[in-house]
Short mmCIF file of C-alpha atoms in Angstrom, two decimals:
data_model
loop_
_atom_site.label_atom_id
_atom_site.label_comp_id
_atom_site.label_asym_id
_atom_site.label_seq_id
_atom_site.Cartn_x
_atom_site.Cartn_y
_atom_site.Cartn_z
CA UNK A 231 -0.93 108.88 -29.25
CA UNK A 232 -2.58 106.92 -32.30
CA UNK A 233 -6.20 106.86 -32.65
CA UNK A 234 -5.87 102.88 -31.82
CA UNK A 235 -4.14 103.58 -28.84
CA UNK A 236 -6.95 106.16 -27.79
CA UNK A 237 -9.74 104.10 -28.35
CA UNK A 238 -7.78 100.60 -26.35
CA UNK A 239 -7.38 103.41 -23.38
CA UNK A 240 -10.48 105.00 -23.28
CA UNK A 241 -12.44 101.02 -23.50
CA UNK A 242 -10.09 100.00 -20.20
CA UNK A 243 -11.45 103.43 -18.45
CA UNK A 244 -15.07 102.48 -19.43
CA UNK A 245 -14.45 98.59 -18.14
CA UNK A 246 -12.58 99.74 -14.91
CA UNK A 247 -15.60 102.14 -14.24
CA UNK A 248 -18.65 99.48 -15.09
CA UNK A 249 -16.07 96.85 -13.11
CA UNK A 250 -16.18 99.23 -10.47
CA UNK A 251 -19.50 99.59 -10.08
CA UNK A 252 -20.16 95.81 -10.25
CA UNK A 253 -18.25 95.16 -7.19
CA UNK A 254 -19.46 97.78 -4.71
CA UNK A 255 -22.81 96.07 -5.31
CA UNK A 256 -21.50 92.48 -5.63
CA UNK A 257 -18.25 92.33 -3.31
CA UNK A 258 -18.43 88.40 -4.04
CA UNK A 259 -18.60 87.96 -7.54
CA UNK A 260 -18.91 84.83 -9.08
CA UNK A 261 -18.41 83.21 -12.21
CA UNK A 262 -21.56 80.91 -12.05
CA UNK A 263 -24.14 84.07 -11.12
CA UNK A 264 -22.57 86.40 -13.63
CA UNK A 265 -19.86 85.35 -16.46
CA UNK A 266 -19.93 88.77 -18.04
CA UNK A 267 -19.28 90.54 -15.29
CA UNK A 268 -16.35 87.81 -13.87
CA UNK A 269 -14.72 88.17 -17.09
CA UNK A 270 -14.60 91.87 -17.39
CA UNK A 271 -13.81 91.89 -13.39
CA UNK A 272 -10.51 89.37 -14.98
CA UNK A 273 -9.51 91.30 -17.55
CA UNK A 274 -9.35 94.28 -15.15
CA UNK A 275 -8.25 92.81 -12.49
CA UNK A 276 -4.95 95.00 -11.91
CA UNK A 277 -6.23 98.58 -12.20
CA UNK A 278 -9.11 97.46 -10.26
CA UNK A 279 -7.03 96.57 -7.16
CA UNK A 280 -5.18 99.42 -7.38
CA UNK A 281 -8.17 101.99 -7.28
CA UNK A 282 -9.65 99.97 -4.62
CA UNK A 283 -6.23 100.01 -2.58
CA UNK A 284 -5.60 103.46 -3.32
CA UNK A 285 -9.38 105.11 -2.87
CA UNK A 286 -10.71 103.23 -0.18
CA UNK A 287 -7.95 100.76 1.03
CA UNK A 288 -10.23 98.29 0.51
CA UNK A 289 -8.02 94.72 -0.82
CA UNK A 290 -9.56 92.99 -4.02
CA UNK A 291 -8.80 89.10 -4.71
CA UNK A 292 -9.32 87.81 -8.37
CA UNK A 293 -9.26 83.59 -8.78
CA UNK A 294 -9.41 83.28 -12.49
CA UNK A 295 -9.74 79.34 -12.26
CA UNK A 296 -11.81 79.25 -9.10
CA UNK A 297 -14.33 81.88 -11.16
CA UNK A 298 -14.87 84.30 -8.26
CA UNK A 299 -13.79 87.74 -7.23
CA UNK A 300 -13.77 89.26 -3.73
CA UNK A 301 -13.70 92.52 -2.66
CA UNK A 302 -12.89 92.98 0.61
CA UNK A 303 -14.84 96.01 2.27
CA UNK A 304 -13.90 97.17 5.53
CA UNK A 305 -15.38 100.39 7.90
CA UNK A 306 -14.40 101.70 10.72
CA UNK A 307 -17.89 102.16 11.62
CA UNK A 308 -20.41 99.34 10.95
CA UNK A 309 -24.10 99.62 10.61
CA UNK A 310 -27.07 97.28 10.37
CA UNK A 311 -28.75 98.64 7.10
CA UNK A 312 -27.25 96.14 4.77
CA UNK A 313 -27.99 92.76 7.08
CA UNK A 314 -27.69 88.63 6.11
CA UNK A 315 -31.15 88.43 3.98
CA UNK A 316 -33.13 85.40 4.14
CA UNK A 317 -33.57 83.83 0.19
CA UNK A 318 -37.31 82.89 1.40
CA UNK A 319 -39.97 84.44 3.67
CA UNK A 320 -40.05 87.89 1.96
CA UNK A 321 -36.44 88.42 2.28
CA UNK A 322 -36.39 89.04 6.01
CA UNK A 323 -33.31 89.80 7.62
CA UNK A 324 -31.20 87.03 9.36
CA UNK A 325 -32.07 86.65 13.52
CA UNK A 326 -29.76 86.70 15.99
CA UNK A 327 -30.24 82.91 15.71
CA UNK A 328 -29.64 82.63 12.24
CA UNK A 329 -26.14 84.33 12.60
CA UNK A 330 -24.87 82.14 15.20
CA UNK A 331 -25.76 79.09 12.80
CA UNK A 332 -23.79 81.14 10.12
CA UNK A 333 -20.75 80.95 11.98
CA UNK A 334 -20.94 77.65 13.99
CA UNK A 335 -21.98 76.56 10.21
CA UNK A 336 -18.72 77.79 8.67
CA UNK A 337 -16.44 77.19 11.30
CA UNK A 338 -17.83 73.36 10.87
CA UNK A 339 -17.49 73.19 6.26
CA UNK A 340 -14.08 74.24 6.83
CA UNK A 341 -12.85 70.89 7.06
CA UNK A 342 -15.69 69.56 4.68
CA UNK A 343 -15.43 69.53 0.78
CA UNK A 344 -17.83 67.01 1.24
CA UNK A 345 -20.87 66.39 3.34
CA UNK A 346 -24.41 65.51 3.51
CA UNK A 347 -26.75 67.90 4.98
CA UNK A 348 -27.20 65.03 8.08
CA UNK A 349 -23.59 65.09 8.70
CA UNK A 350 -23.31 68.86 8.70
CA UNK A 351 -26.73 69.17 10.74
CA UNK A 352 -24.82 66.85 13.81
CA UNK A 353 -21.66 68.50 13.93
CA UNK A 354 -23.31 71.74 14.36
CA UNK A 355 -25.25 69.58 17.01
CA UNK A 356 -22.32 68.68 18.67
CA UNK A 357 -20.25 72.51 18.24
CA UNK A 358 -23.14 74.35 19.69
CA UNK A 359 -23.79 71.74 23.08
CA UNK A 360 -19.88 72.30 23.36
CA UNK A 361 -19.94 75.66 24.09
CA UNK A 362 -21.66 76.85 27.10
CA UNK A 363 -22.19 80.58 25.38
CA UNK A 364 -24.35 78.90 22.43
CA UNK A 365 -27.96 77.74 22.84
CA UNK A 366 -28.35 74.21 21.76
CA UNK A 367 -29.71 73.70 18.19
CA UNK A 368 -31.86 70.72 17.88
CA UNK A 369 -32.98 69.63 14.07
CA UNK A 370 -35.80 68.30 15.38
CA UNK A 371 -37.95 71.54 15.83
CA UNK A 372 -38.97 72.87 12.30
CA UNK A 373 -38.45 76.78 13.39
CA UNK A 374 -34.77 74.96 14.25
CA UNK A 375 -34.71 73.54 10.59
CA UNK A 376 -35.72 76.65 8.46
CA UNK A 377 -33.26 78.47 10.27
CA UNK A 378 -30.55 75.99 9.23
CA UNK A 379 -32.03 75.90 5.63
CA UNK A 380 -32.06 79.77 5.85
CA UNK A 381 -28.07 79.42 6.54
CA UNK A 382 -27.34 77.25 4.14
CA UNK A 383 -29.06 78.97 0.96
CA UNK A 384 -27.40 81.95 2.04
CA UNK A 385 -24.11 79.70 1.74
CA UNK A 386 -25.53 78.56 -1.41
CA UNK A 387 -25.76 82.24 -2.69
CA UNK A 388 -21.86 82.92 -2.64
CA UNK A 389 -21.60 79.78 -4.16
CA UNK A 390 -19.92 78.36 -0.86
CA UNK A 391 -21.70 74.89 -1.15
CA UNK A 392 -23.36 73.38 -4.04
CA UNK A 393 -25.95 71.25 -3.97
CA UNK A 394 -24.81 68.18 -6.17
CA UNK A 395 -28.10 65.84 -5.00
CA UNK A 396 -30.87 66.82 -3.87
CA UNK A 397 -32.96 70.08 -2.46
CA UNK A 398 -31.88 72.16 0.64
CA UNK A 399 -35.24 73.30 1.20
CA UNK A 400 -36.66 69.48 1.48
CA UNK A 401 -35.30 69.72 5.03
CA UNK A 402 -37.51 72.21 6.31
CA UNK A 403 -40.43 69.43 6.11
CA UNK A 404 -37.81 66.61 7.20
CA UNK A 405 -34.41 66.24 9.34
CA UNK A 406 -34.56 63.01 7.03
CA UNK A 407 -34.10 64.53 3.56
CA UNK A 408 -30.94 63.63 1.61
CA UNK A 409 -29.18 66.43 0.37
CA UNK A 410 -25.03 66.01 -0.69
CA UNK A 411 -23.01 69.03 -1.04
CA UNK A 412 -19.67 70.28 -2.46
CA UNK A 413 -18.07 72.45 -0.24
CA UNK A 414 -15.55 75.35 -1.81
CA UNK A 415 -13.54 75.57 1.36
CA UNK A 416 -10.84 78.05 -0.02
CA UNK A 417 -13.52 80.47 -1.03
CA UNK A 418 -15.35 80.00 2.90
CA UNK A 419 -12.02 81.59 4.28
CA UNK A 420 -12.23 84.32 1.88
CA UNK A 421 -16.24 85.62 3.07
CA UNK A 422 -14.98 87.81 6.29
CA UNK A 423 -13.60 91.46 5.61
CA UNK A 424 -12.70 92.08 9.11
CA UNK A 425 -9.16 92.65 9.20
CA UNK A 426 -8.61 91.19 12.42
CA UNK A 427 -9.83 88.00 13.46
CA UNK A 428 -12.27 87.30 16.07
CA UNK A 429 -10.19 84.33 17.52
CA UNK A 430 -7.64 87.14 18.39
CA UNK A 431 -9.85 89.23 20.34
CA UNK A 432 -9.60 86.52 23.24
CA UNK A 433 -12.04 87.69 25.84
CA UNK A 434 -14.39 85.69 27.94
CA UNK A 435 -18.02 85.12 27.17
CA UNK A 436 -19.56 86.73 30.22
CA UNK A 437 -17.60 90.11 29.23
CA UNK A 438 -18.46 90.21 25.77
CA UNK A 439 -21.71 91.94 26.38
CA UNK A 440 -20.23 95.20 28.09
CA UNK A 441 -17.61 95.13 25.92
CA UNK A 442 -19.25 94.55 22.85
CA UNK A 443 -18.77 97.55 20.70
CA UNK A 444 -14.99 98.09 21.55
CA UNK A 445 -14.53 94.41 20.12
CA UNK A 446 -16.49 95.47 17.22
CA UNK A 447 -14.15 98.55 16.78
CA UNK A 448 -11.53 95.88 17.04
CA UNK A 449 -12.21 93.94 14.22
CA UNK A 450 -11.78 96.27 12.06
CA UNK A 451 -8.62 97.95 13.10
CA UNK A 452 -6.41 98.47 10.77
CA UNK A 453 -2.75 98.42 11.32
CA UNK A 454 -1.49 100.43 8.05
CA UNK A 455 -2.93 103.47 9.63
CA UNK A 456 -0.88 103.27 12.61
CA UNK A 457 -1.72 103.15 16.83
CA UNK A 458 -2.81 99.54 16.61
CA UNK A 459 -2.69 98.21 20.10
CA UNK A 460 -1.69 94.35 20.86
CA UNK A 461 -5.12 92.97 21.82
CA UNK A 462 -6.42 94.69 18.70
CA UNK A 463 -9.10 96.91 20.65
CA UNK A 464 -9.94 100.13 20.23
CA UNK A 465 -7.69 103.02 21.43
CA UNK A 466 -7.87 106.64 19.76
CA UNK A 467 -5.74 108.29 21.95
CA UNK A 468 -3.44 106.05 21.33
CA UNK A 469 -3.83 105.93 17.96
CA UNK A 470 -3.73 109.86 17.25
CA UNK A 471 -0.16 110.34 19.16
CA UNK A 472 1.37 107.52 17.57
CA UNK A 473 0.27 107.80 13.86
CA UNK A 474 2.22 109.57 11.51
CA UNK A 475 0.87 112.62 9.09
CA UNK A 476 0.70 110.57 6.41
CA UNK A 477 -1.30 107.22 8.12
CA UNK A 478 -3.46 110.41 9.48
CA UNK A 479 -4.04 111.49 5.87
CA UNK A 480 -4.51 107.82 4.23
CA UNK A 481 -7.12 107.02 7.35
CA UNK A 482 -9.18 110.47 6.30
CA UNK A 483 -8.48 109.80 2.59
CA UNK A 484 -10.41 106.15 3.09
CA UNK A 485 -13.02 106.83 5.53
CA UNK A 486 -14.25 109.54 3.48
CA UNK A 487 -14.25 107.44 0.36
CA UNK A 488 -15.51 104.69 1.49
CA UNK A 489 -18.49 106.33 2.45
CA UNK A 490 -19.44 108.10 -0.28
CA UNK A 491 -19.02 105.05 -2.29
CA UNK A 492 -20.81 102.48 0.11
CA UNK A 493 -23.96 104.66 1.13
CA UNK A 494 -26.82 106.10 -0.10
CA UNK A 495 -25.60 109.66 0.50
CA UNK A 496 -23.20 111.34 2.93
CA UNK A 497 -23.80 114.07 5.01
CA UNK A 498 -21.47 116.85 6.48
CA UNK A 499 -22.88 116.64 9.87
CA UNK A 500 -21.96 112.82 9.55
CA UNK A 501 -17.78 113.62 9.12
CA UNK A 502 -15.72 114.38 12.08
CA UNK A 503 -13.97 118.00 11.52
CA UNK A 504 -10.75 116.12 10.45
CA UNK A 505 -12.55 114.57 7.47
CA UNK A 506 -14.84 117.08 7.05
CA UNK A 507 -11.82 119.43 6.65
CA UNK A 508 -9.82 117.00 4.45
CA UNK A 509 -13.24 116.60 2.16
CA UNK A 510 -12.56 120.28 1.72
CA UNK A 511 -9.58 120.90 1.26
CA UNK A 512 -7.94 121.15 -2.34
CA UNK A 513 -6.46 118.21 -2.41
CA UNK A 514 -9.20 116.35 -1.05
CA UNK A 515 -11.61 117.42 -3.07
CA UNK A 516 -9.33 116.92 -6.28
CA UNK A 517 -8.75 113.19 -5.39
CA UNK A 518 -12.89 112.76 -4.33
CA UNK A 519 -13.85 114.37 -8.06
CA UNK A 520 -11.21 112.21 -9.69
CA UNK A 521 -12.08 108.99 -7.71
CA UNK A 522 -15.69 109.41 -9.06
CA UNK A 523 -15.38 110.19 -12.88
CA UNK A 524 -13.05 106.82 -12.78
CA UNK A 525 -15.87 104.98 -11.07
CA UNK A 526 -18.02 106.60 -13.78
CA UNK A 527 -21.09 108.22 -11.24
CA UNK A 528 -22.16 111.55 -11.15
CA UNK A 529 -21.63 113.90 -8.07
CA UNK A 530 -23.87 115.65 -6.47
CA UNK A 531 -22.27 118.42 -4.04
CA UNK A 532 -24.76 120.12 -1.82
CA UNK A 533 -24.55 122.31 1.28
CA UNK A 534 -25.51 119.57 3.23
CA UNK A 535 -23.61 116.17 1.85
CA UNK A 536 -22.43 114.31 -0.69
CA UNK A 537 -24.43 112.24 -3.21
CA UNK A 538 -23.72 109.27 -5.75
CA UNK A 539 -26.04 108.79 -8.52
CA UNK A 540 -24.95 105.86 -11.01
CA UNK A 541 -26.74 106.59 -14.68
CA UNK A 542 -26.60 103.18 -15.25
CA UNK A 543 -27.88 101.87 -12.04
CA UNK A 544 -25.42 99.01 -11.94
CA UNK A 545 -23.88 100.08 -8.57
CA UNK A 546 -27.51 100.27 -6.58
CA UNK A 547 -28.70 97.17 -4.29
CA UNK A 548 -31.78 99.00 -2.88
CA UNK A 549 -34.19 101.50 -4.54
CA UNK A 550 -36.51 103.77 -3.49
CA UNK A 551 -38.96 104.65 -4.58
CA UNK A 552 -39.97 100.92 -5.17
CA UNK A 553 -43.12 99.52 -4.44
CA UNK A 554 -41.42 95.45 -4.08
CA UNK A 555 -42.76 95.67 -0.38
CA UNK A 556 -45.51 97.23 1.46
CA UNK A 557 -42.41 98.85 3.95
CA UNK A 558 -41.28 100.73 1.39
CA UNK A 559 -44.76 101.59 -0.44
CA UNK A 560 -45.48 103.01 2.98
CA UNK A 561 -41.80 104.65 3.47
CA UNK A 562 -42.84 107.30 0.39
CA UNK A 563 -46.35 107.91 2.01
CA UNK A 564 -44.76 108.47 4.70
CA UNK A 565 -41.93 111.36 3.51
CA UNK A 566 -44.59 114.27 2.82
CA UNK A 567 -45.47 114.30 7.24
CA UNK A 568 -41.91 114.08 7.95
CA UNK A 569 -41.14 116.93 6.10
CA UNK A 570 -43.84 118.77 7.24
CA UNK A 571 -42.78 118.52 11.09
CA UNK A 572 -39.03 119.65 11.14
CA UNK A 573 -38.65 118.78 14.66
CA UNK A 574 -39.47 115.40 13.79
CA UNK A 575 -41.92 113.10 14.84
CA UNK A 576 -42.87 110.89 17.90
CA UNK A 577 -43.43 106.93 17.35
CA UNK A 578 -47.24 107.87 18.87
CA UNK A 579 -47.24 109.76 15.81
CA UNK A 580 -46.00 108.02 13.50
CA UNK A 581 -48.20 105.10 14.41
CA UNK A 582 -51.19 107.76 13.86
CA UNK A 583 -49.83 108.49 10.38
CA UNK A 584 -49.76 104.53 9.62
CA UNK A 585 -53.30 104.24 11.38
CA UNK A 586 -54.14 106.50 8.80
CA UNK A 587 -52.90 104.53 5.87
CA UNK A 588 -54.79 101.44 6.72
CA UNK A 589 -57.65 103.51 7.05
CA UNK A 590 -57.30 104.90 4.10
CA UNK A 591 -56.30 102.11 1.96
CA UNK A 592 -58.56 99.26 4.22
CA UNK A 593 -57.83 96.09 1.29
CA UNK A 594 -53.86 97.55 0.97
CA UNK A 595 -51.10 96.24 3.57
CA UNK A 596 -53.13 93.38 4.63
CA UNK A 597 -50.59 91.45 6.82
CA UNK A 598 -50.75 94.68 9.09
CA UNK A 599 -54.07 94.78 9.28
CA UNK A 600 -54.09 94.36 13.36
CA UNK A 601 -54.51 95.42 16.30
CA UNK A 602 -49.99 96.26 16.18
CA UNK A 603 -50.45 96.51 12.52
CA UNK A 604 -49.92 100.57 12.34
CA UNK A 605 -47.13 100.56 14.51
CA UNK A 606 -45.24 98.18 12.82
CA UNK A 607 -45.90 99.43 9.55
CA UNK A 608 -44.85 102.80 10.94
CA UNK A 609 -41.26 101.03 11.80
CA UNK A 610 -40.54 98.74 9.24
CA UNK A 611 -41.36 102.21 6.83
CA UNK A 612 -38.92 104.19 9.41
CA UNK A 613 -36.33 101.46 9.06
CA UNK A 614 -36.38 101.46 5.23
CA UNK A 615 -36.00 105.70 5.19
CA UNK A 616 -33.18 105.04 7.58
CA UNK A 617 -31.88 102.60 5.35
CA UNK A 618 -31.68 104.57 2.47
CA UNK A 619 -30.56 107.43 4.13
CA UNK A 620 -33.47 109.65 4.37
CA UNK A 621 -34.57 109.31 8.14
CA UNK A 622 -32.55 109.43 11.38
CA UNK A 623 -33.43 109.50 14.98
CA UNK A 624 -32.79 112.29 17.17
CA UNK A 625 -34.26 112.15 20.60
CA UNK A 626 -36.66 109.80 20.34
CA UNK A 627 -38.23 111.57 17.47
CA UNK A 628 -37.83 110.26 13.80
CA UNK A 629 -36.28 113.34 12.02
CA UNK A 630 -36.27 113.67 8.10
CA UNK A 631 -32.79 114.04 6.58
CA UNK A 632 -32.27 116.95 3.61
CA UNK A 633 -32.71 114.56 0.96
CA UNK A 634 -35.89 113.22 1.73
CA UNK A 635 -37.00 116.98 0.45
CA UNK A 636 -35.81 115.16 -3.08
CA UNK A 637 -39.20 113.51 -3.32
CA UNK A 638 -42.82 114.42 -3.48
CA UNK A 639 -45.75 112.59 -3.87
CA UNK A 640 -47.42 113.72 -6.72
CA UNK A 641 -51.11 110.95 -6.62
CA UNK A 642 -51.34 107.68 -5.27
CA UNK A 643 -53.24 105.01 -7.12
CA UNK A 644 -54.34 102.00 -6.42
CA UNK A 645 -55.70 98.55 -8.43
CA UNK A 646 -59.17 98.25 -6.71
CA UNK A 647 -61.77 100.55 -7.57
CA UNK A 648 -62.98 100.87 -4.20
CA UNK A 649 -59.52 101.75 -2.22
CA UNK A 650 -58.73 104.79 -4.62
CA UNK A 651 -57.55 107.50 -2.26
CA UNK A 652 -58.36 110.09 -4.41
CA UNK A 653 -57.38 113.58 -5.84
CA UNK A 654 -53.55 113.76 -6.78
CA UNK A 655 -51.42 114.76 -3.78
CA UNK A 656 -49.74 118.64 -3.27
CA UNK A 657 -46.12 118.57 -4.36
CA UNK A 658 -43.57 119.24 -1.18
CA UNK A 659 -41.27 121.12 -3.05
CA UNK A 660 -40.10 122.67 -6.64
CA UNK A 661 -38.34 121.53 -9.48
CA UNK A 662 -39.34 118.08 -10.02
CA UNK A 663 -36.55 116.08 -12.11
CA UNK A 664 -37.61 112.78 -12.77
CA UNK A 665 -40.10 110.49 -11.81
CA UNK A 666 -40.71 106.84 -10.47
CA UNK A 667 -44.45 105.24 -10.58
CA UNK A 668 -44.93 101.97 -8.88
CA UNK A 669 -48.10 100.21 -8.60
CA UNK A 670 -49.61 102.08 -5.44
CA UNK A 671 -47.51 105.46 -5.50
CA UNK A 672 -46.60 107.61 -7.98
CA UNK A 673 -43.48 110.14 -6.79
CA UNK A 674 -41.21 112.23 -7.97
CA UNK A 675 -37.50 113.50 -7.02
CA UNK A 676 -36.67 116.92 -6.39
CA UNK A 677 -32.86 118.06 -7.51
CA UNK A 678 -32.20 120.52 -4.83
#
């Protein structure tokens, strides 16, 4: 092979790796919020879908002229940790209310391109008084409006509807505001990954309740690995006698993959004792190594799991350490008395250990500053370790995972004089790496 020849093959490995990486952070990319990375998602488009098909069976749609890209990611077994954010109010994660106006919301732009924020704001009126399941929405309550406005910038974010005169968030102070949208309705049908859709899962609103997580399963059922029953439910049994070797190997092959690539880090005591034995085996292990030098990350293979780490960060939507919230300022304090108690700790405890903070830090963490204000900076620090994969509950306790024992806190600092906590903090374990100082923390992560 020429040297020219070389060098054109070994730029499409280094684009399908960066592209890669772009879209497991970004499964909606757009044109409009990043034209470098839509181009080189263009160019790439075909070996792109191909690794995606073939590694983690997820399907990848390019639209040159509509300038967006959609990767369509699919599990078998869905989690919370990566929720509808709010584009105001701190980021807070969407409500149950908020998600109901999501969908009554989209089901109502469908047959839109055009509308006024009035117009939209009274069909969703007239959906939601329809249907005896739904609470009614009035627009005449403000906590009403924001949560509409909360809908629609989200909307606004995948580039869904554009605002072509005036402000969405003039609403929030007025149902009067005048705000005129263009609605991409094409690229609407394309936001849902499930495979199945929920109109097909026909099943009356009084049993979806009990029922709730076998529906769930049933969205996401997928027929290409065989055993799909007619209502689309859930049915392993059924599933295991009827699937053939192969669809049992291509199920293991993708929900293996597509957890390594789509979490923080994957544990062994996580994988069933099919994939756990696939993940082992020679070929599985040849296809997981060769699946991550093309995605161009680094593994990490310990006794305990499985861990990505991107040198280029492109592929990471949450950080830690990070000191953009108090949460996760107080999710690193809070590592070094998790892994001192093994068998975990109590929520009475862990409230103790956030009493402590604010005592210790009395002008840091103001907005918990109350009478709740340990306890629920105890949980929203839990959530984030859980998040990230550090944390997990195990009878009521909060137990630390094996890499939280990555990090130490090495001092904690602070910006007024009169909070400084002090001497620097003991390290919790050897072999410090790298480190990570943020404004209130300093820490450090442990390669074990």
């Amino acid at each position: 092979m020429s040297t020219l020849a070389n060098q054109l093959a070994t730029a499409e490995r280094e684009d399908v790796a960066r592209a890669i990486r772009l879209l497991l952070v970004h499964p909606l990319l757009t044109e409009a919020a990043d034209p470098a990375g839509f181009e080189l998602v263009r160019r790439r488009r075909e070996p792109l879908a191909q690794w995606f098909d073939y590694t983690c069976g997820w399907s990848l749609v390019v639209e040159p002229r509509r300038g967006y890209a959609r990767l369509a990611k699919v599990r078998a077994d869905p989690c919370d940790s990566r929720p509808a954010r709010r584009t105001r109010s701190g980021r807070a994660p969407f409500d149950r209310r908020r998600y109901v106006l999501l969908c009554v919301t989209a089901a109502e732009l469908l047959s839109m391109p055009m509308t006024t924020i009035g117009m939209l704001a009274d069909r969703v009126v007239q959906a939601m008084a329809a249907d005896r399941a739904l609470t009614a929405f009035d627009p005449v309550h403000k906590p009403e409006r924001m949560a509409f406005v909360d809908v629609l910038k989200l909307l606004e974010s995948y580039d869904v509807l554009r605002a072509v005169d005036g402000s969405t968030e003039a609403y929030v102070e007025s149902a009067e505001a005048k705000v005129l949208y263009r609605v991409d309705t094409t690229l609407l049908m394309r936001l849902p990954a499930a495979p199945v859709g929920a109109s097909r899962l026909a099943v009356p609103p009084d049993e979806v309740p009990g029922r709730f997580e076998d529906l769930l399963t049933g969205l996401v059922r997928e027929r290409r690995y065989g055993g799909a029953v007619a209502d689309g439910t859930s049915d392993e049994t059924h599933s295991d006698t009827t699937a053939t070797d192969a669809q049992r190997n291509l199920r293991l092959r993708h929900s293996v993959l597509r957890r390594l690539f789509d979490d923080p880090v994957l544990y062994r005591t996580d994988l069933t004792e099919d994939e756990l034995a696939y993940v082992t085996s020679l070929t599985g292990r040849q296809i997981l190594r060769r699946s991550v030098e093309q995605a161009g990350f680094l593994l990490e293979e310990r006794a305990e799991g499985f861990l990505l780490v991107d040198p280029d960060g492109l592929a990471t939507d949450a950080r830690f350490p990070d000191d953009t919230s108090t949460a996760r300022v107080a999710a690193l304090l809070l590592l070094e008395p998790l892994c001192d108690a093994p068998a975990g700790l109590l929520p009475e405890q862990l409230a103790e250990v956030g009493a402590g903070l604010l005592r210790r830090f009395p002008r840091w963490a103001r907005a918990y500053q109350s009478e709740d204000g340990a306890t629920r900076l105890s949980d929203d620090a839990v959530r984030v370790l859980r998040d990230v994969g550090l944390a997990r509950r195990a009878g009521g306790r909060v137990v630390a995972c094996p890499a939280a024992y990555r990090y130490r806190l090495t001092q904690t600092t602070s910006q007024d004089r009169d909070d400084r906590p002090g001497p620097q903090e003991d390290a919790r374990s050897p072999g410090a790496a790298d480190s990570t100082t943020s404004r209130d923390v300093a820490a450090e992560g442990d390669q074990q």
